[in-house]
Amino acid sequence: MREVEFKTGEIRAFECYREAWQMIKPQFGMILIISLVGMLIGGAFSIVMGSMLCGIYLVLFDVQEGRIATFERLFKGFQFFLPALFVWLLVILPIVVMFVIVYIPMIGMAIAGETMDEGELMTFVIGALLVELVFAIFLVCFHTLLLFAFPLIVDKRLSAVKAVKLSAKAVWQNLSGVASLFGVGFLVSLVGILLFCVGVYLTIPLILAANLVAYRKVFPGKLTAALRAPPPPISY
C-alpha cells in the first residue's frame, strides 16, 4: 500500500468549527441522536466504544460528502472492531493506570488517616496531587497524538498500529493547529457545561465534526468508495 501523505499548516481552529457547524446544521437533530446513542452504547459496553466512534465518523464523513445521516451507518463501525478496540485500549488504559497509581493510595491514606499526623497527611496529599497533575498532562499530550487515529481507520482502512503512528506523525507536524483546535473545543465544552450541564451533550457532534474537518484538511480526499453510503432512493 502506498504511504498515506498529509498536509501541514492547514488547521485553523475557528475555521474548522465554523465549517463543522455549517456541515452538521441541516441534520443536527439526527447527528445528535446518533452521537448520543453511540456514546451511550460505548459507555455501557466499553469494549465497543472504538467501534461506535468509527460509526459516528462514518456518519460524519457521509454528511461532509452531502449524504444523509442514518442510524444504519453507526453500526457499520463494527467493521473496524479490532483496530478500533486496540486504539480505544490505548485511550483508556493510561487512565486506569493513573487511577491505580493515584487514587488507590489515597483510599489507603483515608483509611489510615487517623494514624498519620498533619504534616505526613499534607505531604501525602500534595505528592498525590503532583503525580495526578503530571499524569493529566501526559494523558492530554498522548490523547492528542491519537486525534486522527479513528478517522484514519475508517477513511484509509489502516491497521491500528499504522493509524496510531500516522496520526501521531500528522499531529506532531500540525501541533500548533491541533493545540488551537483543542483549545476551542475546551471553550465549546465549557459553554455546554454552563448551560445547566445538559448543553455539553449538544457539543459532542460539533466537536467531533470539527475534528473531522481538521482531519480532512490534513488528509484531503473522499471516503473510500466501498464505504460510502448509497444515495437516497429519490435520487434514482
Short mmCIF file of N, CA, C and O in Angstrom, two decimals, residues 75-191:
data_model
loop_
_atom_site.label_atom_id
_atom_site.label_comp_id
_atom_site.label_asym_id
_atom_site.label_seq_id
_atom_site.Cartn_x
_atom_site.Cartn_y
_atom_site.Cartn_z
N PHE A 75 -23.74 1.58 13.07
CA PHE A 75 -23.37 0.21 13.39
C PHE A 75 -22.43 -0.40 12.35
O PHE A 75 -21.92 -1.51 12.55
N LYS A 76 -22.17 0.33 11.25
CA LYS A 76 -21.14 -0.09 10.31
C LYS A 76 -19.75 0.03 10.94
O LYS A 76 -18.78 -0.52 10.43
N GLY A 77 -19.68 0.75 12.05
CA GLY A 77 -18.40 0.88 12.74
C GLY A 77 -17.86 -0.45 13.25
O GLY A 77 -16.66 -0.58 13.49
N PHE A 78 -18.75 -1.46 13.38
CA PHE A 78 -18.29 -2.77 13.82
C PHE A 78 -17.40 -3.44 12.77
O PHE A 78 -16.72 -4.43 13.09
N GLN A 79 -17.40 -2.94 11.54
CA GLN A 79 -16.48 -3.46 10.53
C GLN A 79 -15.02 -3.26 10.96
O GLN A 79 -14.13 -3.95 10.48
N PHE A 80 -14.81 -2.28 11.83
CA PHE A 80 -13.45 -1.92 12.25
C PHE A 80 -13.22 -2.29 13.72
O PHE A 80 -12.43 -1.64 14.41
N PHE A 81 -13.89 -3.34 14.18
CA PHE A 81 -13.91 -3.66 15.61
C PHE A 81 -12.50 -3.83 16.19
O PHE A 81 -12.16 -3.20 17.20
N LEU A 82 -11.67 -4.67 15.59
CA LEU A 82 -10.36 -4.96 16.18
C LEU A 82 -9.42 -3.76 16.19
O LEU A 82 -8.86 -3.43 17.25
N PRO A 83 -9.20 -3.07 15.05
CA PRO A 83 -8.32 -1.91 15.13
C PRO A 83 -8.88 -0.81 16.03
O PRO A 83 -8.14 -0.14 16.75
N ALA A 84 -10.21 -0.64 16.00
CA ALA A 84 -10.82 0.38 16.86
C ALA A 84 -10.65 0.02 18.33
O ALA A 84 -10.39 0.90 19.17
N LEU A 85 -10.77 -1.27 18.66
CA LEU A 85 -10.59 -1.71 20.04
C LEU A 85 -9.17 -1.45 20.50
O LEU A 85 -8.94 -0.99 21.63
N PHE A 86 -8.20 -1.72 19.64
CA PHE A 86 -6.79 -1.51 20.01
C PHE A 86 -6.55 -0.03 20.32
O PHE A 86 -5.92 0.30 21.33
N VAL A 87 -7.05 0.86 19.47
CA VAL A 87 -6.84 2.29 19.70
C VAL A 87 -7.58 2.73 20.97
O VAL A 87 -7.05 3.52 21.77
N TRP A 88 -8.79 2.21 21.18
CA TRP A 88 -9.55 2.57 22.38
C TRP A 88 -8.82 2.12 23.64
O TRP A 88 -8.82 2.82 24.66
N LEU A 89 -8.17 0.95 23.59
CA LEU A 89 -7.38 0.50 24.73
C LEU A 89 -6.22 1.45 25.02
O LEU A 89 -5.88 1.70 26.18
N LEU A 90 -5.63 2.00 23.95
CA LEU A 90 -4.57 2.98 24.15
C LEU A 90 -5.11 4.24 24.81
O LEU A 90 -4.39 4.94 25.54
N VAL A 91 -6.38 4.55 24.56
CA VAL A 91 -7.01 5.72 25.18
C VAL A 91 -7.30 5.45 26.65
O VAL A 91 -7.03 6.28 27.52
N ILE A 92 -7.86 4.28 26.95
CA ILE A 92 -8.41 4.02 28.27
C ILE A 92 -7.41 3.47 29.27
O ILE A 92 -7.49 3.77 30.47
N LEU A 93 -6.43 2.67 28.81
CA LEU A 93 -5.51 2.03 29.76
C LEU A 93 -4.68 3.02 30.57
O LEU A 93 -4.49 2.81 31.78
N PRO A 94 -4.14 4.09 29.96
CA PRO A 94 -3.41 5.06 30.79
C PRO A 94 -4.27 5.68 31.89
O PRO A 94 -3.77 6.00 32.96
N ILE A 95 -5.57 5.84 31.63
CA ILE A 95 -6.47 6.38 32.65
C ILE A 95 -6.60 5.39 33.80
O ILE A 95 -6.61 5.78 34.98
N VAL A 96 -6.68 4.09 33.47
CA VAL A 96 -6.75 3.06 34.50
C VAL A 96 -5.47 3.05 35.33
O VAL A 96 -5.51 2.96 36.57
N VAL A 97 -4.33 3.18 34.65
CA VAL A 97 -3.04 3.21 35.36
C VAL A 97 -2.99 4.40 36.31
O VAL A 97 -2.55 4.29 37.46
N MET A 98 -3.47 5.57 35.84
CA MET A 98 -3.48 6.76 36.68
C MET A 98 -4.35 6.53 37.92
O MET A 98 -3.99 6.92 39.04
N PHE A 99 -5.50 5.88 37.72
CA PHE A 99 -6.38 5.61 38.85
C PHE A 99 -5.69 4.72 39.88
O PHE A 99 -5.76 4.98 41.08
N VAL A 100 -5.00 3.69 39.40
CA VAL A 100 -4.33 2.75 40.30
C VAL A 100 -3.22 3.46 41.07
O VAL A 100 -3.08 3.31 42.30
N ILE A 101 -2.42 4.27 40.35
CA ILE A 101 -1.26 4.91 40.98
C ILE A 101 -1.66 6.02 41.94
O ILE A 101 -1.05 6.20 43.00
N VAL A 102 -2.72 6.78 41.59
CA VAL A 102 -3.07 7.96 42.38
C VAL A 102 -4.16 7.67 43.40
O VAL A 102 -4.02 7.98 44.59
N TYR A 103 -5.25 7.07 42.97
CA TYR A 103 -6.43 7.03 43.83
C TYR A 103 -6.43 5.88 44.84
O TYR A 103 -6.94 6.04 45.95
N ILE A 104 -5.87 4.74 44.47
CA ILE A 104 -5.83 3.64 45.44
C ILE A 104 -4.97 4.01 46.66
O ILE A 104 -5.38 3.79 47.80
N PRO A 105 -3.77 4.63 46.46
CA PRO A 105 -3.03 5.10 47.66
C PRO A 105 -3.81 6.13 48.46
O PRO A 105 -3.72 6.15 49.70
N MET A 106 -4.60 6.97 47.79
CA MET A 106 -5.38 7.97 48.52
C MET A 106 -6.47 7.30 49.35
O MET A 106 -6.80 7.75 50.46
N ILE A 107 -7.05 6.22 48.83
CA ILE A 107 -8.04 5.46 49.60
C ILE A 107 -7.38 4.86 50.83
O ILE A 107 -7.92 4.89 51.94
N GLY A 108 -6.17 4.29 50.60
CA GLY A 108 -5.43 3.73 51.73
C GLY A 108 -5.10 4.80 52.75
O GLY A 108 -5.15 4.56 53.96
N MET A 109 -4.74 6.00 52.28
CA MET A 109 -4.44 7.11 53.18
C MET A 109 -5.66 7.50 54.00
O MET A 109 -5.57 7.79 55.19
N ALA A 110 -6.85 7.49 53.33
CA ALA A 110 -8.07 7.85 54.04
C ALA A 110 -8.37 6.83 55.15
O ALA A 110 -8.83 7.19 56.24
N ILE A 111 -8.07 5.55 54.87
CA ILE A 111 -8.32 4.51 55.86
C ILE A 111 -7.35 4.65 57.04
O ILE A 111 -7.73 4.48 58.21
N ALA A 112 -6.09 5.00 56.69
CA ALA A 112 -5.07 5.10 57.74
C ALA A 112 -4.90 6.52 58.26
O ALA A 112 -3.94 6.83 58.96
N GLY A 113 -5.83 7.39 57.90
CA GLY A 113 -5.68 8.81 58.21
C GLY A 113 -5.51 9.10 59.68
O GLY A 113 -4.79 10.02 60.08
N GLU A 114 -6.17 8.33 60.54
CA GLU A 114 -6.12 8.60 61.98
C GLU A 114 -4.74 8.34 62.57
O GLU A 114 -4.41 8.85 63.63
N THR A 115 -3.95 7.51 61.88
CA THR A 115 -2.62 7.17 62.40
C THR A 115 -1.53 8.10 61.86
O THR A 115 -0.37 7.96 62.22
N MET A 116 -1.90 9.03 60.98
CA MET A 116 -0.93 9.95 60.38
C MET A 116 -1.08 11.33 61.01
O MET A 116 -2.20 11.79 61.25
N ASP A 117 0.09 11.97 61.27
CA ASP A 117 -0.01 13.33 61.79
C ASP A 117 -0.29 14.30 60.64
O ASP A 117 -0.27 13.93 59.46
N GLU A 118 -0.55 15.55 60.97
CA GLU A 118 -0.96 16.54 59.96
C GLU A 118 0.11 16.76 58.91
O GLU A 118 -0.20 16.91 57.72
N GLY A 119 1.37 16.79 59.31
CA GLY A 119 2.46 17.00 58.36
C GLY A 119 2.56 15.88 57.35
O GLY A 119 2.72 16.11 56.14
N GLU A 120 2.47 14.64 57.83
CA GLU A 120 2.52 13.48 56.93
C GLU A 120 1.34 13.47 55.98
O GLU A 120 1.48 13.15 54.79
N LEU A 121 0.17 13.84 56.51
CA LEU A 121 -1.04 13.87 55.68
C LEU A 121 -0.91 14.89 54.56
O LEU A 121 -1.23 14.60 53.40
N MET A 122 -0.43 16.10 54.88
CA MET A 122 -0.29 17.15 53.87
C MET A 122 0.75 16.76 52.83
O MET A 122 0.57 17.01 51.62
N THR A 123 1.85 16.15 53.27
CA THR A 123 2.89 15.71 52.33
C THR A 123 2.34 14.68 51.35
O THR A 123 2.59 14.75 50.15
N PHE A 124 1.56 13.75 51.89
CA PHE A 124 0.97 12.72 51.04
C PHE A 124 0.00 13.33 50.03
O PHE A 124 0.03 12.98 48.85
N VAL A 125 -0.86 14.22 50.49
CA VAL A 125 -1.86 14.83 49.60
C VAL A 125 -1.19 15.64 48.51
O VAL A 125 -1.56 15.54 47.33
N ILE A 126 -0.21 16.46 48.88
CA ILE A 126 0.49 17.28 47.88
C ILE A 126 1.20 16.39 46.87
O ILE A 126 1.17 16.64 45.66
N GLY A 127 1.86 15.33 47.36
CA GLY A 127 2.54 14.41 46.45
C GLY A 127 1.57 13.75 45.49
O GLY A 127 1.84 13.64 44.29
N ALA A 128 0.40 13.33 45.99
CA ALA A 128 -0.61 12.68 45.14
C ALA A 128 -1.13 13.66 44.09
O ALA A 128 -1.33 13.29 42.92
N LEU A 129 -1.35 14.91 44.49
CA LEU A 129 -1.84 15.92 43.53
C LEU A 129 -0.81 16.21 42.44
O LEU A 129 -1.16 16.40 41.27
N LEU A 130 0.47 16.25 42.83
CA LEU A 130 1.53 16.48 41.84
C LEU A 130 1.61 15.33 40.84
O LEU A 130 1.75 15.54 39.64
N VAL A 131 1.52 14.10 41.36
CA VAL A 131 1.54 12.93 40.48
C VAL A 131 0.34 12.96 39.54
O VAL A 131 0.45 12.69 38.34
N GLU A 132 -0.83 13.33 40.08
CA GLU A 132 -2.03 13.41 39.26
C GLU A 132 -1.89 14.48 38.17
O GLU A 132 -2.30 14.27 37.02
N LEU A 133 -1.26 15.61 38.52
CA LEU A 133 -1.06 16.68 37.55
C LEU A 133 -0.14 16.22 36.42
O LEU A 133 -0.42 16.46 35.24
N VAL A 134 0.95 15.53 36.79
CA VAL A 134 1.88 15.03 35.77
C VAL A 134 1.18 14.04 34.85
O VAL A 134 1.32 14.09 33.62
N PHE A 135 0.39 13.14 35.43
CA PHE A 135 -0.34 12.16 34.63
C PHE A 135 -1.35 12.84 33.73
O PHE A 135 -1.55 12.44 32.58
N ALA A 136 -2.03 13.86 34.26
CA ALA A 136 -3.04 14.57 33.46
C ALA A 136 -2.41 15.23 32.24
O ALA A 136 -2.95 15.17 31.13
N ILE A 137 -1.25 15.86 32.43
CA ILE A 137 -0.54 16.49 31.31
C ILE A 137 -0.12 15.43 30.30
O ILE A 137 -0.27 15.62 29.08
N PHE A 138 0.39 14.30 30.81
CA PHE A 138 0.79 13.20 29.93
C PHE A 138 -0.40 12.69 29.12
O PHE A 138 -0.30 12.46 27.90
N LEU A 139 -1.56 12.51 29.78
CA LEU A 139 -2.74 11.99 29.10
C LEU A 139 -3.22 12.93 28.01
O LEU A 139 -3.58 12.50 26.91
N VAL A 140 -3.22 14.22 28.29
CA VAL A 140 -3.65 15.20 27.29
C VAL A 140 -2.74 15.12 26.07
O VAL A 140 -3.20 15.08 24.92
N CYS A 141 -1.43 15.09 26.31
CA CYS A 141 -0.47 15.03 25.20
C CYS A 141 -0.62 13.72 24.41
O CYS A 141 -0.64 13.72 23.17
N PHE A 142 -0.74 12.61 25.13
CA PHE A 142 -0.85 11.30 24.49
C PHE A 142 -2.14 11.18 23.68
O PHE A 142 -2.14 10.74 22.53
N HIS A 143 -3.27 11.58 24.28
CA HIS A 143 -4.55 11.50 23.58
C HIS A 143 -4.59 12.43 22.38
O HIS A 143 -5.24 12.13 21.38
N THR A 144 -3.88 13.56 22.47
CA THR A 144 -3.82 14.47 21.33
C THR A 144 -3.18 13.80 20.12
O THR A 144 -3.62 13.97 18.99
N LEU A 145 -2.15 13.00 20.37
CA LEU A 145 -1.46 12.31 19.27
C LEU A 145 -2.38 11.30 18.58
O LEU A 145 -2.14 10.93 17.43
N LEU A 146 -3.42 10.85 19.26
CA LEU A 146 -4.35 9.87 18.70
C LEU A 146 -5.54 10.51 17.99
O LEU A 146 -6.46 9.81 17.57
N LEU A 147 -5.51 11.84 17.84
CA LEU A 147 -6.66 12.57 17.31
C LEU A 147 -7.19 12.01 16.00
O LEU A 147 -8.40 11.89 15.79
N PHE A 148 -6.29 11.67 15.08
CA PHE A 148 -6.71 11.24 13.74
C PHE A 148 -6.78 9.72 13.59
O PHE A 148 -7.04 9.22 12.49
N ALA A 149 -6.54 8.97 14.67
CA ALA A 149 -6.45 7.51 14.55
C ALA A 149 -7.76 6.88 14.09
O ALA A 149 -7.77 6.06 13.15
N PHE A 150 -8.88 7.24 14.72
CA PHE A 150 -10.15 6.63 14.33
C PHE A 150 -10.57 7.03 12.91
O PHE A 150 -10.98 6.15 12.12
N PRO A 151 -10.48 8.31 12.53
CA PRO A 151 -10.80 8.64 11.13
C PRO A 151 -9.89 7.93 10.13
O PRO A 151 -10.34 7.55 9.04
N LEU A 152 -8.62 7.74 10.48
CA LEU A 152 -7.70 7.03 9.57
C LEU A 152 -8.11 5.58 9.39
O LEU A 152 -8.03 5.02 8.29
N ILE A 153 -8.55 4.95 10.47
CA ILE A 153 -9.02 3.56 10.37
C ILE A 153 -10.21 3.46 9.44
O ILE A 153 -10.30 2.56 8.60
N VAL A 154 -11.13 4.42 9.56
CA VAL A 154 -12.34 4.41 8.73
C VAL A 154 -12.03 4.82 7.29
O VAL A 154 -12.42 4.13 6.34
N ASP A 155 -11.32 5.92 7.14
CA ASP A 155 -11.13 6.52 5.82
C ASP A 155 -10.11 5.78 4.97
O ASP A 155 -10.34 5.51 3.79
N LYS A 156 -8.99 5.43 5.58
CA LYS A 156 -7.89 4.80 4.83
C LYS A 156 -7.81 3.30 5.06
O LYS A 156 -6.95 2.64 4.46
N ARG A 157 -8.68 2.78 5.93
CA ARG A 157 -8.70 1.35 6.26
C ARG A 157 -7.32 0.86 6.71
O ARG A 157 -6.86 -0.21 6.31
N LEU A 158 -6.69 1.64 7.57
CA LEU A 158 -5.37 1.29 8.08
C LEU A 158 -5.50 0.37 9.29
O LEU A 158 -6.53 0.34 9.97
N SER A 159 -4.46 -0.38 9.55
CA SER A 159 -4.41 -1.17 10.78
C SER A 159 -4.27 -0.20 11.95
O SER A 159 -3.93 0.98 11.79
N ALA A 160 -4.52 -0.72 13.15
CA ALA A 160 -4.44 0.13 14.34
C ALA A 160 -3.04 0.73 14.50
O ALA A 160 -2.89 1.92 14.78
N VAL A 161 -2.03 -0.09 14.35
CA VAL A 161 -0.65 0.38 14.54
C VAL A 161 -0.31 1.48 13.53
O VAL A 161 0.25 2.52 13.89
N LYS A 162 -0.65 1.24 12.26
CA LYS A 162 -0.35 2.24 11.23
C LYS A 162 -1.15 3.53 11.47
O LYS A 162 -0.63 4.63 11.28
N ALA A 163 -2.41 3.38 11.89
CA ALA A 163 -3.24 4.56 12.14
C ALA A 163 -2.68 5.38 13.30
O ALA A 163 -2.63 6.61 13.23
N VAL A 164 -2.25 4.71 14.36
CA VAL A 164 -1.69 5.42 15.51
C VAL A 164 -0.39 6.12 15.13
O VAL A 164 -0.18 7.30 15.47
N LYS A 165 0.49 5.43 14.43
CA LYS A 165 1.75 6.04 14.02
C LYS A 165 1.53 7.24 13.12
O LYS A 165 2.15 8.30 13.30
N LEU A 166 0.65 7.09 12.11
CA LEU A 166 0.41 8.18 11.17
C LEU A 166 -0.30 9.34 11.85
O LEU A 166 0.01 10.51 11.56
N SER A 167 -1.24 9.04 12.75
CA SER A 167 -1.92 10.10 13.49
C SER A 167 -0.92 10.90 14.31
O SER A 167 -0.93 12.14 14.29
N ALA A 168 -0.05 10.20 15.03
CA ALA A 168 0.95 10.89 15.86
C ALA A 168 1.86 11.77 15.01
O ALA A 168 2.18 12.90 15.38
N LYS A 169 2.26 11.24 13.87
CA LYS A 169 3.15 12.00 12.97
C LYS A 169 2.45 13.24 12.42
O LYS A 169 3.03 14.33 12.40
N ALA A 170 1.19 13.07 11.99
CA ALA A 170 0.44 14.19 11.42
C ALA A 170 0.13 15.25 12.48
O ALA A 170 0.22 16.45 12.21
N VAL A 171 -0.22 14.80 13.69
CA VAL A 171 -0.49 15.75 14.77
C VAL A 171 0.77 16.52 15.12
O VAL A 171 0.74 17.75 15.31
N TRP A 172 1.89 15.83 15.21
CA TRP A 172 3.15 16.49 15.56
C TRP A 172 3.54 17.54 14.53
O TRP A 172 4.04 18.61 14.88
N GLN A 173 3.28 17.23 13.26
CA GLN A 173 3.62 18.16 12.19
C GLN A 173 2.62 19.31 12.09
O GLN A 173 2.86 20.29 11.40
N ASN A 174 1.47 19.18 12.78
CA ASN A 174 0.45 20.24 12.79
C ASN A 174 0.13 20.64 14.22
O ASN A 174 -1.02 20.97 14.55
N LEU A 175 1.15 20.64 15.07
CA LEU A 175 0.93 20.76 16.51
C LEU A 175 0.24 22.06 16.90
O LEU A 175 -0.67 22.05 17.74
N SER A 176 0.64 23.17 16.33
CA SER A 176 0.03 24.45 16.72
C SER A 176 -1.45 24.48 16.35
O SER A 176 -2.29 24.94 17.13
N GLY A 177 -1.78 23.98 15.16
CA GLY A 177 -3.17 23.95 14.74
C GLY A 177 -4.01 23.02 15.60
O GLY A 177 -5.14 23.35 15.97
N VAL A 178 -3.46 21.85 15.92
CA VAL A 178 -4.18 20.88 16.75
C VAL A 178 -4.36 21.45 18.17
O VAL A 178 -5.43 21.29 18.77
N ALA A 179 -3.34 22.12 18.69
CA ALA A 179 -3.44 22.71 20.02
C ALA A 179 -4.55 23.76 20.06
O ALA A 179 -5.35 23.80 21.02
N SER A 180 -4.63 24.59 19.03
CA SER A 180 -5.69 25.59 18.98
C SER A 180 -7.06 24.93 18.83
O SER A 180 -8.05 25.40 19.39
N LEU A 181 -7.11 23.82 18.10
CA LEU A 181 -8.36 23.07 17.93
C LEU A 181 -8.84 22.55 19.28
O LEU A 181 -10.03 22.65 19.61
N PHE A 182 -7.92 22.00 20.08
CA PHE A 182 -8.28 21.52 21.40
C PHE A 182 -8.69 22.67 22.31
O PHE A 182 -9.60 22.53 23.14
N GLY A 183 -8.02 23.82 22.16
CA GLY A 183 -8.38 24.98 22.98
C GLY A 183 -9.79 25.45 22.70
O GLY A 183 -10.56 25.70 23.64
N VAL A 184 -10.15 25.56 21.43
CA VAL A 184 -11.51 25.97 21.08
C VAL A 184 -12.51 24.90 21.52
O VAL A 184 -13.60 25.22 22.02
N GLY A 185 -12.14 23.63 21.38
CA GLY A 185 -13.01 22.56 21.83
C GLY A 185 -13.27 22.63 23.33
O GLY A 185 -14.39 22.38 23.79
N PHE A 186 -12.24 22.99 24.10
CA PHE A 186 -12.41 23.15 25.55
C PHE A 186 -13.40 24.28 25.85
O PHE A 186 -14.27 24.13 26.72
N LEU A 187 -13.27 25.38 25.12
CA LEU A 187 -14.20 26.50 25.33
C LEU A 187 -15.63 26.12 24.97
O LEU A 187 -16.58 26.48 25.67
N VAL A 188 -15.78 25.38 23.87
CA VAL A 188 -17.11 24.92 23.47
C VAL A 188 -17.71 24.02 24.54
O VAL A 188 -18.88 24.15 24.90
N SER A 189 -16.90 23.10 25.08
CA SER A 189 -17.37 22.22 26.14
C SER A 189 -17.74 23.01 27.39
O SER A 189 -18.73 22.71 28.06
N LEU A 190 -16.93 24.02 27.70
CA LEU A 190 -17.19 24.84 28.87
C LEU A 190 -18.52 25.57 28.75
O LEU A 190 -19.31 25.63 29.71
N VAL A 191 -18.80 26.09 27.56
CA VAL A 191 -20.09 26.75 27.32
C VAL A 191 -21.22 25.75 27.52
O VAL A 191 -22.25 26.06 28.12
#
